[in-house]
Amino acid sequence: MKLHQALADLARDHGHDLFRDATAFRGSLDDYLDEGQASSGTINLLTDAVRLGALDGMVTMLDSGANPADAVESAGQRLARDRGSADVRGCQWAVAVLGFALGKVPESLVAGLDPDAGTAAPPSYGPGGTAPVQHTPPPPAPMTSPVAPPQQPIVSPAHQPMVSPPHPVQQGAGGAGYGGPSYAAGGWSQQPTPPKKKSNTGFIVAAIVVALVLVVGGVIGIVALANGGGDDKKADDPETTASSTESGGTDEPTDKTDTPPADALQGLGYYFTLPAGWKDATEDFLAQNPGVTTLDKVAIWGSTFNTARANVIVETQSAYGSTDPADLESSWKTALSSGDASVEVTDIDEKTIDGQSAIGVDISRTNDNGVEVSQRAYLVISGDKGYSITVSLKKGDDGVFDKFDEILDGWTWTE
């Protein structure tokens, strides 16, 4: 089987979203391709096409009606420029191969480009140097199976909640904490050692689990306000609650439709109705934590993010072919507790979320302010996506769990 056909199988088996995440894509190539099917130079080139945005740019052009040959030419030139490479033809081949895998580029266009050019590594002179003229592409690197450096998945450093932030808070690189450095270029996870080849639940399962729990540890910082007793009073204001309840409509059951009601919070593949006193705080959270790629929605009980009584965070990413959350359970629990000596994770009963079975855990931990925090998290798969849904609250404020159940009981999948 030729490489572009193998990549088309990869896209079919694990979804197109995999081709938007350079780290997961690279790991899946190491896992999915047969030994000797692609050189390390070819794999690096294909990964760069994803990481540097050349593939996304080409898909955007094609979706806007561009001619495939023109889109491949333009995207290949961009990739060569961003890599600091004079091998424009090899870069055009790389984006054409990926475009074919996604069903965007005809196979004849791939065949018309030189596949051996795809193995050329970036030149040593770099983006700012003078590129030597290459009349023919360099010979391919030896056909060996690339092995990723043995690194741990992104469950470290320890989760560090924010400490009364008078200044902007940023998500720590490589962990679900506050007050750490901002994200380094290149993504939010590190690549673990790939498992045996053709394993459908190896690296890919680990990658999705790591992604899904990226924010879970960090959300405990949101309730750090309990350190100073600054809870948002609007969350407990009976007048506010009564007013919202009166405008909430009738108690009579209604038929479920795919059209979200006007007061629903709509996410990627789902929506739910916010309880009285809750609001969408996604933009607020992202402003303080830029670069959190798995975050989909944040809802808070209160008026502002940093003074909310509680919050619910929804993360999502491609499930890469998994349909059972049990495939992810062990790694998910490990990632929930890794790096935090104070954490305790306890299994709870499974829950059905709009027809989909969800694995649940209760989490208790102490943040850096000495505040005891409770969390409840569910891991669920719907369609081709995995979802981690987590509520965070100050320990003892158990009324929040009733609101969380209200959210989940009204949850509707749209895909």
mmCIF file with all atom_site columns, C-alpha atoms in Angstrom, residues 113-280:
data_model
loop_
_atom_site.group_PDB
_atom_site.id
_atom_site.type_symbol
_atom_site.label_atom_id
_atom_site.label_alt_id
_atom_site.label_comp_id
_atom_site.label_asym_id
_atom_site.label_entity_id
_atom_site.label_seq_id
_atom_site.pdbx_PDB_ins_code
_atom_site.Cartn_x
_atom_site.Cartn_y
_atom_site.Cartn_z
_atom_site.occupancy
_atom_site.B_iso_or_equiv
_atom_site.pdbx_formal_charge
_atom_site.auth_seq_id
_atom_site.auth_comp_id
_atom_site.auth_asym_id
_atom_site.auth_atom_id
_atom_site.pdbx_PDB_model_num
ATOM 1   C CA . LEU A 1 113 ? 4.614   14.963 -7.836 1.00 0.00 ? 113 LEU A CA 1
ATOM 2   C CA . ASP A 1 114 ? 7.861   13.260 -6.888 1.00 0.00 ? 114 ASP A CA 1
ATOM 3   C CA . PRO A 1 115 ? 7.284   11.217 -3.690 1.00 0.00 ? 115 PRO A CA 1
ATOM 4   C CA . ASP A 1 116 ? 11.009  10.827 -3.052 1.00 0.00 ? 116 ASP A CA 1
ATOM 5   C CA . ALA A 1 117 ? 11.256  14.565 -2.599 1.00 0.00 ? 117 ALA A CA 1
ATOM 6   C CA . GLY A 1 118 ? 9.200   14.171 0.550  1.00 0.00 ? 118 GLY A CA 1
ATOM 7   C CA . THR A 1 119 ? 12.093  12.637 2.462  1.00 0.00 ? 119 THR A CA 1
ATOM 8   C CA . ALA A 1 120 ? 14.317  15.704 2.347  1.00 0.00 ? 120 ALA A CA 1
ATOM 9   C CA . ALA A 1 121 ? 15.049  17.142 5.769  1.00 0.00 ? 121 ALA A CA 1
ATOM 10  C CA . PRO A 1 122 ? 15.085  20.918 6.358  1.00 0.00 ? 122 PRO A CA 1
ATOM 11  C CA . PRO A 1 123 ? 18.448  22.401 5.290  1.00 0.00 ? 123 PRO A CA 1
ATOM 12  C CA . SER A 1 124 ? 20.962  23.414 7.902  1.00 0.00 ? 124 SER A CA 1
ATOM 13  C CA . TYR A 1 125 ? 21.212  26.995 6.684  1.00 0.00 ? 125 TYR A CA 1
ATOM 14  C CA . GLY A 1 126 ? 17.797  27.786 8.239  1.00 0.00 ? 126 GLY A CA 1
ATOM 15  C CA . PRO A 1 127 ? 15.042  30.200 7.254  1.00 0.00 ? 127 PRO A CA 1
ATOM 16  C CA . GLY A 1 128 ? 17.314  33.231 7.234  1.00 0.00 ? 128 GLY A CA 1
ATOM 17  C CA . GLY A 1 129 ? 20.204  31.726 5.244  1.00 0.00 ? 129 GLY A CA 1
ATOM 18  C CA . THR A 1 130 ? 20.945  31.431 1.575  1.00 0.00 ? 130 THR A CA 1
ATOM 19  C CA . ALA A 1 131 ? 19.463  28.335 0.046  1.00 0.00 ? 131 ALA A CA 1
ATOM 20  C CA . PRO A 1 132 ? 21.664  26.382 -2.359 1.00 0.00 ? 132 PRO A CA 1
ATOM 21  C CA . VAL A 1 133 ? 20.107  25.573 -5.710 1.00 0.00 ? 133 VAL A CA 1
ATOM 22  C CA . GLN A 1 134 ? 18.853  22.008 -5.873 1.00 0.00 ? 134 GLN A CA 1
ATOM 23  C CA . HIS A 1 135 ? 18.238  20.682 -9.391 1.00 0.00 ? 135 HIS A CA 1
ATOM 24  C CA . THR A 1 136 ? 17.318  17.246 -8.112 1.00 0.00 ? 136 THR A CA 1
ATOM 25  C CA . PRO A 1 137 ? 15.973  16.252 -4.716 1.00 0.00 ? 137 PRO A CA 1
ATOM 26  C CA . PRO A 1 138 ? 18.425  14.645 -2.301 1.00 0.00 ? 138 PRO A CA 1
ATOM 27  C CA . PRO A 1 139 ? 18.230  10.882 -1.839 1.00 0.00 ? 139 PRO A CA 1
ATOM 28  C CA . PRO A 1 140 ? 15.776  9.637  0.773  1.00 0.00 ? 140 PRO A CA 1
ATOM 29  C CA . ALA A 1 141 ? 16.902  8.837  4.278  1.00 0.00 ? 141 ALA A CA 1
ATOM 30  C CA . PRO A 1 142 ? 17.263  5.146  5.157  1.00 0.00 ? 142 PRO A CA 1
ATOM 31  C CA . MET A 1 143 ? 13.893  3.469  5.526  1.00 0.00 ? 143 MET A CA 1
ATOM 32  C CA . THR A 1 144 ? 13.823  2.921  9.247  1.00 0.00 ? 144 THR A CA 1
ATOM 33  C CA . SER A 1 145 ? 11.021  2.982  11.732 1.00 0.00 ? 145 SER A CA 1
ATOM 34  C CA . PRO A 1 146 ? 11.127  6.273  13.639 1.00 0.00 ? 146 PRO A CA 1
ATOM 35  C CA . VAL A 1 147 ? 11.082  5.975  17.379 1.00 0.00 ? 147 VAL A CA 1
ATOM 36  C CA . ALA A 1 148 ? 9.923   8.904  19.465 1.00 0.00 ? 148 ALA A CA 1
ATOM 37  C CA . PRO A 1 149 ? 12.024  9.961  22.452 1.00 0.00 ? 149 PRO A CA 1
ATOM 38  C CA . PRO A 1 150 ? 10.741  8.359  25.652 1.00 0.00 ? 150 PRO A CA 1
ATOM 39  C CA . GLN A 1 151 ? 8.829   11.190 27.268 1.00 0.00 ? 151 GLN A CA 1
ATOM 40  C CA . GLN A 1 152 ? 5.980   11.179 29.698 1.00 0.00 ? 152 GLN A CA 1
ATOM 41  C CA . PRO A 1 153 ? 2.506   12.340 28.652 1.00 0.00 ? 153 PRO A CA 1
ATOM 42  C CA . ILE A 1 154 ? 1.565   15.804 29.694 1.00 0.00 ? 154 ILE A CA 1
ATOM 43  C CA . VAL A 1 155 ? 0.500   15.248 33.246 1.00 0.00 ? 155 VAL A CA 1
ATOM 44  C CA . SER A 1 156 ? 3.296   17.252 34.801 1.00 0.00 ? 156 SER A CA 1
ATOM 45  C CA . PRO A 1 157 ? 4.229   19.620 36.327 1.00 0.00 ? 157 PRO A CA 1
ATOM 46  C CA . ALA A 1 158 ? 1.927   19.443 39.324 1.00 0.00 ? 158 ALA A CA 1
ATOM 47  C CA . HIS A 1 159 ? -1.371  21.249 39.014 1.00 0.00 ? 159 HIS A CA 1
ATOM 48  C CA . GLN A 1 160 ? -0.830  24.765 40.325 1.00 0.00 ? 160 GLN A CA 1
ATOM 49  C CA . PRO A 1 161 ? -4.002  26.759 41.007 1.00 0.00 ? 161 PRO A CA 1
ATOM 50  C CA . MET A 1 162 ? -3.923  30.519 40.791 1.00 0.00 ? 162 MET A CA 1
ATOM 51  C CA . VAL A 1 163 ? -3.201  32.649 43.832 1.00 0.00 ? 163 VAL A CA 1
ATOM 52  C CA . SER A 1 164 ? -5.571  35.615 44.024 1.00 0.00 ? 164 SER A CA 1
ATOM 53  C CA . PRO A 1 165 ? -4.602  36.919 40.596 1.00 0.00 ? 165 PRO A CA 1
ATOM 54  C CA . PRO A 1 166 ? -4.367  40.711 40.437 1.00 0.00 ? 166 PRO A CA 1
ATOM 55  C CA . HIS A 1 167 ? -2.659  40.210 37.090 1.00 0.00 ? 167 HIS A CA 1
ATOM 56  C CA . PRO A 1 168 ? -3.527  38.025 34.105 1.00 0.00 ? 168 PRO A CA 1
ATOM 57  C CA . VAL A 1 169 ? -3.235  34.311 34.692 1.00 0.00 ? 169 VAL A CA 1
ATOM 58  C CA . GLN A 1 170 ? -1.790  31.966 32.103 1.00 0.00 ? 170 GLN A CA 1
ATOM 59  C CA . GLN A 1 171 ? -2.060  28.236 31.657 1.00 0.00 ? 171 GLN A CA 1
ATOM 60  C CA . GLY A 1 172 ? 1.148   26.474 32.551 1.00 0.00 ? 172 GLY A CA 1
ATOM 61  C CA . ALA A 1 173 ? 2.974   24.711 29.763 1.00 0.00 ? 173 ALA A CA 1
ATOM 62  C CA . GLY A 1 174 ? 2.486   21.002 30.027 1.00 0.00 ? 174 GLY A CA 1
ATOM 63  C CA . GLY A 1 175 ? 0.135   21.025 32.975 1.00 0.00 ? 175 GLY A CA 1
ATOM 64  C CA . ALA A 1 176 ? -3.287  21.999 34.109 1.00 0.00 ? 176 ALA A CA 1
ATOM 65  C CA . GLY A 1 177 ? -2.278  24.796 36.429 1.00 0.00 ? 177 GLY A CA 1
ATOM 66  C CA . TYR A 1 178 ? -2.276  28.527 36.886 1.00 0.00 ? 178 TYR A CA 1
ATOM 67  C CA . GLY A 1 179 ? 0.563   30.946 37.304 1.00 0.00 ? 179 GLY A CA 1
ATOM 68  C CA . GLY A 1 180 ? 2.951   28.962 35.121 1.00 0.00 ? 180 GLY A CA 1
ATOM 69  C CA . PRO A 1 181 ? 4.657   30.036 31.922 1.00 0.00 ? 181 PRO A CA 1
ATOM 70  C CA . SER A 1 182 ? 2.624   30.431 28.777 1.00 0.00 ? 182 SER A CA 1
ATOM 71  C CA . TYR A 1 183 ? 2.487   27.704 26.152 1.00 0.00 ? 183 TYR A CA 1
ATOM 72  C CA . ALA A 1 184 ? 5.564   27.111 24.090 1.00 0.00 ? 184 ALA A CA 1
ATOM 73  C CA . ALA A 1 185 ? 5.079   26.981 20.348 1.00 0.00 ? 185 ALA A CA 1
ATOM 74  C CA . GLY A 1 186 ? 4.162   23.611 18.966 1.00 0.00 ? 186 GLY A CA 1
ATOM 75  C CA . GLY A 1 187 ? 1.257   22.397 21.054 1.00 0.00 ? 187 GLY A CA 1
ATOM 76  C CA . TRP A 1 188 ? 0.008   21.387 24.440 1.00 0.00 ? 188 TRP A CA 1
ATOM 77  C CA . SER A 1 189 ? 1.306   17.829 24.832 1.00 0.00 ? 189 SER A CA 1
ATOM 78  C CA . GLN A 1 190 ? 4.519   15.891 24.691 1.00 0.00 ? 190 GLN A CA 1
ATOM 79  C CA . GLN A 1 191 ? 4.871   12.700 22.715 1.00 0.00 ? 191 GLN A CA 1
ATOM 80  C CA . PRO A 1 192 ? 5.121   9.489  24.719 1.00 0.00 ? 192 PRO A CA 1
ATOM 81  C CA . THR A 1 193 ? 6.955   6.416  23.530 1.00 0.00 ? 193 THR A CA 1
ATOM 82  C CA . PRO A 1 194 ? 4.789   4.894  20.779 1.00 0.00 ? 194 PRO A CA 1
ATOM 83  C CA . PRO A 1 195 ? 3.284   1.471  21.440 1.00 0.00 ? 195 PRO A CA 1
ATOM 84  C CA . LYS A 1 196 ? 3.472   -1.562 19.195 1.00 0.00 ? 196 LYS A CA 1
ATOM 85  C CA . LYS A 1 197 ? 2.423   -0.925 15.638 1.00 0.00 ? 197 LYS A CA 1
ATOM 86  C CA . LYS A 1 198 ? -1.201  -1.130 14.540 1.00 0.00 ? 198 LYS A CA 1
ATOM 87  C CA . SER A 1 199 ? -2.439  -0.671 18.110 1.00 0.00 ? 199 SER A CA 1
ATOM 88  C CA . ASN A 1 200 ? -5.675  1.299  17.875 1.00 0.00 ? 200 ASN A CA 1
ATOM 89  C CA . THR A 1 201 ? -5.763  2.110  21.595 1.00 0.00 ? 201 THR A CA 1
ATOM 90  C CA . GLY A 1 202 ? -2.111  2.921  22.186 1.00 0.00 ? 202 GLY A CA 1
ATOM 91  C CA . PHE A 1 203 ? -0.711  6.386  21.620 1.00 0.00 ? 203 PHE A CA 1
ATOM 92  C CA . ILE A 1 204 ? -4.006  7.666  20.266 1.00 0.00 ? 204 ILE A CA 1
ATOM 93  C CA . VAL A 1 205 ? -5.904  6.758  23.430 1.00 0.00 ? 205 VAL A CA 1
ATOM 94  C CA . ALA A 1 206 ? -3.166  8.275  25.574 1.00 0.00 ? 206 ALA A CA 1
ATOM 95  C CA . ALA A 1 207 ? -3.223  11.465 23.547 1.00 0.00 ? 207 ALA A CA 1
ATOM 96  C CA . ILE A 1 208 ? -6.955  11.983 23.864 1.00 0.00 ? 208 ILE A CA 1
ATOM 97  C CA . VAL A 1 209 ? -6.912  11.285 27.592 1.00 0.00 ? 209 VAL A CA 1
ATOM 98  C CA . VAL A 1 210 ? -4.084  13.735 28.124 1.00 0.00 ? 210 VAL A CA 1
ATOM 99  C CA . ALA A 1 211 ? -5.957  16.349 26.152 1.00 0.00 ? 211 ALA A CA 1
ATOM 100 C CA . LEU A 1 212 ? -9.221  15.849 27.948 1.00 0.00 ? 212 LEU A CA 1
ATOM 101 C CA . VAL A 1 213 ? -7.795  16.453 31.407 1.00 0.00 ? 213 VAL A CA 1
ATOM 102 C CA . LEU A 1 214 ? -5.686  19.459 30.492 1.00 0.00 ? 214 LEU A CA 1
ATOM 103 C CA . VAL A 1 215 ? -7.853  21.928 32.382 1.00 0.00 ? 215 VAL A CA 1
ATOM 104 C CA . VAL A 1 216 ? -9.186  19.656 35.094 1.00 0.00 ? 216 VAL A CA 1
ATOM 105 C CA . GLY A 1 217 ? -6.440  20.370 37.619 1.00 0.00 ? 217 GLY A CA 1
ATOM 106 C CA . GLY A 1 218 ? -6.347  24.063 36.837 1.00 0.00 ? 218 GLY A CA 1
ATOM 107 C CA . VAL A 1 219 ? -9.997  24.748 37.464 1.00 0.00 ? 219 VAL A CA 1
ATOM 108 C CA . ILE A 1 220 ? -9.490  24.436 41.185 1.00 0.00 ? 220 ILE A CA 1
ATOM 109 C CA . GLY A 1 221 ? -7.908  27.849 41.034 1.00 0.00 ? 221 GLY A CA 1
ATOM 110 C CA . ILE A 1 222 ? -11.236 29.342 40.063 1.00 0.00 ? 222 ILE A CA 1
ATOM 111 C CA . VAL A 1 223 ? -12.628 28.629 43.505 1.00 0.00 ? 223 VAL A CA 1
ATOM 112 C CA . ALA A 1 224 ? -9.534  29.985 45.247 1.00 0.00 ? 224 ALA A CA 1
ATOM 113 C CA . LEU A 1 225 ? -11.689 32.999 46.095 1.00 0.00 ? 225 LEU A CA 1
ATOM 114 C CA . ALA A 1 226 ? -12.822 30.954 49.100 1.00 0.00 ? 226 ALA A CA 1
ATOM 115 C CA . ASN A 1 227 ? -9.457  31.834 50.626 1.00 0.00 ? 227 ASN A CA 1
ATOM 116 C CA . GLY A 1 228 ? -10.780 35.328 51.249 1.00 0.00 ? 228 GLY A CA 1
ATOM 117 C CA . GLY A 1 229 ? -14.497 34.705 51.450 1.00 0.00 ? 229 GLY A CA 1
ATOM 118 C CA . GLY A 1 230 ? -15.174 36.551 48.209 1.00 0.00 ? 230 GLY A CA 1
ATOM 119 C CA . ASP A 1 231 ? -17.918 34.297 46.881 1.00 0.00 ? 231 ASP A CA 1
ATOM 120 C CA . ASP A 1 232 ? -20.159 35.885 44.297 1.00 0.00 ? 232 ASP A CA 1
ATOM 121 C CA . LYS A 1 233 ? -23.308 36.801 46.213 1.00 0.00 ? 233 LYS A CA 1
ATOM 122 C CA . LYS A 1 234 ? -25.371 36.799 43.048 1.00 0.00 ? 234 LYS A CA 1
ATOM 123 C CA . ALA A 1 235 ? -25.043 33.037 42.970 1.00 0.00 ? 235 ALA A CA 1
ATOM 124 C CA . ASP A 1 236 ? -27.006 32.900 46.261 1.00 0.00 ? 236 ASP A CA 1
ATOM 125 C CA . ASP A 1 237 ? -29.343 35.837 45.626 1.00 0.00 ? 237 ASP A CA 1
ATOM 126 C CA . PRO A 1 238 ? -32.913 34.493 45.900 1.00 0.00 ? 238 PRO A CA 1
ATOM 127 C CA . GLU A 1 239 ? -34.273 37.415 43.908 1.00 0.00 ? 239 GLU A CA 1
ATOM 128 C CA . THR A 1 240 ? -31.909 36.680 41.044 1.00 0.00 ? 240 THR A CA 1
ATOM 129 C CA . THR A 1 241 ? -32.788 32.993 41.184 1.00 0.00 ? 241 THR A CA 1
ATOM 130 C CA . ALA A 1 242 ? -36.514 33.635 41.376 1.00 0.00 ? 242 ALA A CA 1
ATOM 131 C CA . SER A 1 243 ? -36.427 36.036 38.464 1.00 0.00 ? 243 SER A CA 1
ATOM 132 C CA . SER A 1 244 ? -34.494 33.593 36.312 1.00 0.00 ? 244 SER A CA 1
ATOM 133 C CA . THR A 1 245 ? -36.782 30.741 37.297 1.00 0.00 ? 245 THR A CA 1
ATOM 134 C CA . GLU A 1 246 ? -39.933 32.670 36.437 1.00 0.00 ? 246 GLU A CA 1
ATOM 135 C CA . SER A 1 247 ? -38.606 33.387 32.971 1.00 0.00 ? 247 SER A CA 1
ATOM 136 C CA . GLY A 1 248 ? -37.521 29.794 32.453 1.00 0.00 ? 248 GLY A CA 1
ATOM 137 C CA . GLY A 1 249 ? -40.764 28.652 30.863 1.00 0.00 ? 249 GLY A CA 1
ATOM 138 C CA . THR A 1 250 ? -43.069 25.778 31.704 1.00 0.00 ? 250 THR A CA 1
ATOM 139 C CA . ASP A 1 251 ? -42.470 22.540 33.580 1.00 0.00 ? 251 ASP A CA 1
ATOM 140 C CA . GLU A 1 252 ? -44.390 20.635 30.930 1.00 0.00 ? 252 GLU A CA 1
ATOM 141 C CA . PRO A 1 253 ? -42.193 18.236 28.918 1.00 0.00 ? 253 PRO A CA 1
ATOM 142 C CA . THR A 1 254 ? -41.352 19.235 25.396 1.00 0.00 ? 254 THR A CA 1
ATOM 143 C CA . ASP A 1 255 ? -40.169 17.197 22.441 1.00 0.00 ? 255 ASP A CA 1
ATOM 144 C CA . LYS A 1 256 ? -36.375 17.142 21.995 1.00 0.00 ? 256 LYS A CA 1
ATOM 145 C CA . THR A 1 257 ? -35.194 18.900 18.860 1.00 0.00 ? 257 THR A CA 1
ATOM 146 C CA . ASP A 1 258 ? -31.813 19.531 17.331 1.00 0.00 ? 258 ASP A CA 1
ATOM 147 C CA . THR A 1 259 ? -32.392 23.284 17.531 1.00 0.00 ? 259 THR A CA 1
ATOM 148 C CA . PRO A 1 260 ? -31.032 24.655 20.826 1.00 0.00 ? 260 PRO A CA 1
ATOM 149 C CA . PRO A 1 261 ? -33.399 26.896 22.787 1.00 0.00 ? 261 PRO A CA 1
ATOM 150 C CA . ALA A 1 262 ? -32.528 30.576 22.963 1.00 0.00 ? 262 ALA A CA 1
ATOM 151 C CA . ASP A 1 263 ? -31.142 30.330 26.507 1.00 0.00 ? 263 ASP A CA 1
ATOM 152 C CA . ALA A 1 264 ? -28.967 27.248 25.836 1.00 0.00 ? 264 ALA A CA 1
ATOM 153 C CA . LEU A 1 265 ? -25.191 27.156 25.916 1.00 0.00 ? 265 LEU A CA 1
ATOM 154 C CA . GLN A 1 266 ? -24.169 25.502 22.664 1.00 0.00 ? 266 GLN A CA 1
ATOM 155 C CA . GLY A 1 267 ? -20.869 23.657 22.338 1.00 0.00 ? 267 GLY A CA 1
ATOM 156 C CA . LEU A 1 268 ? -19.207 21.441 19.770 1.00 0.00 ? 268 LEU A CA 1
ATOM 157 C CA . GLY A 1 269 ? -21.721 18.648 19.209 1.00 0.00 ? 269 GLY A CA 1
ATOM 158 C CA . TYR A 1 270 ? -24.003 19.404 22.177 1.00 0.00 ? 270 TYR A CA 1
ATOM 159 C CA . TYR A 1 271 ? -25.953 22.025 24.069 1.00 0.00 ? 271 TYR A CA 1
ATOM 160 C CA . PHE A 1 272 ? -27.432 22.425 27.541 1.00 0.00 ? 272 PHE A CA 1
ATOM 161 C CA . THR A 1 273 ? -29.598 24.950 29.342 1.00 0.00 ? 273 THR A CA 1
ATOM 162 C CA . LEU A 1 274 ? -27.869 26.987 32.029 1.00 0.00 ? 274 LEU A CA 1
ATOM 163 C CA . PRO A 1 275 ? -29.487 26.841 35.478 1.00 0.00 ? 275 PRO A CA 1
ATOM 164 C CA . ALA A 1 276 ? -30.691 30.068 37.048 1.00 0.00 ? 276 ALA A CA 1
ATOM 165 C CA . GLY A 1 277 ? -27.773 32.265 38.071 1.00 0.00 ? 277 GLY A CA 1
ATOM 166 C CA . TRP A 1 278 ? -25.289 30.600 35.685 1.00 0.00 ? 278 TRP A CA 1
ATOM 167 C CA . LYS A 1 279 ? -23.645 32.195 32.645 1.00 0.00 ? 279 LYS A CA 1
ATOM 168 C CA . ASP A 1 280 ? -21.229 31.459 29.812 1.00 0.00 ? 280 ASP A CA 1
#
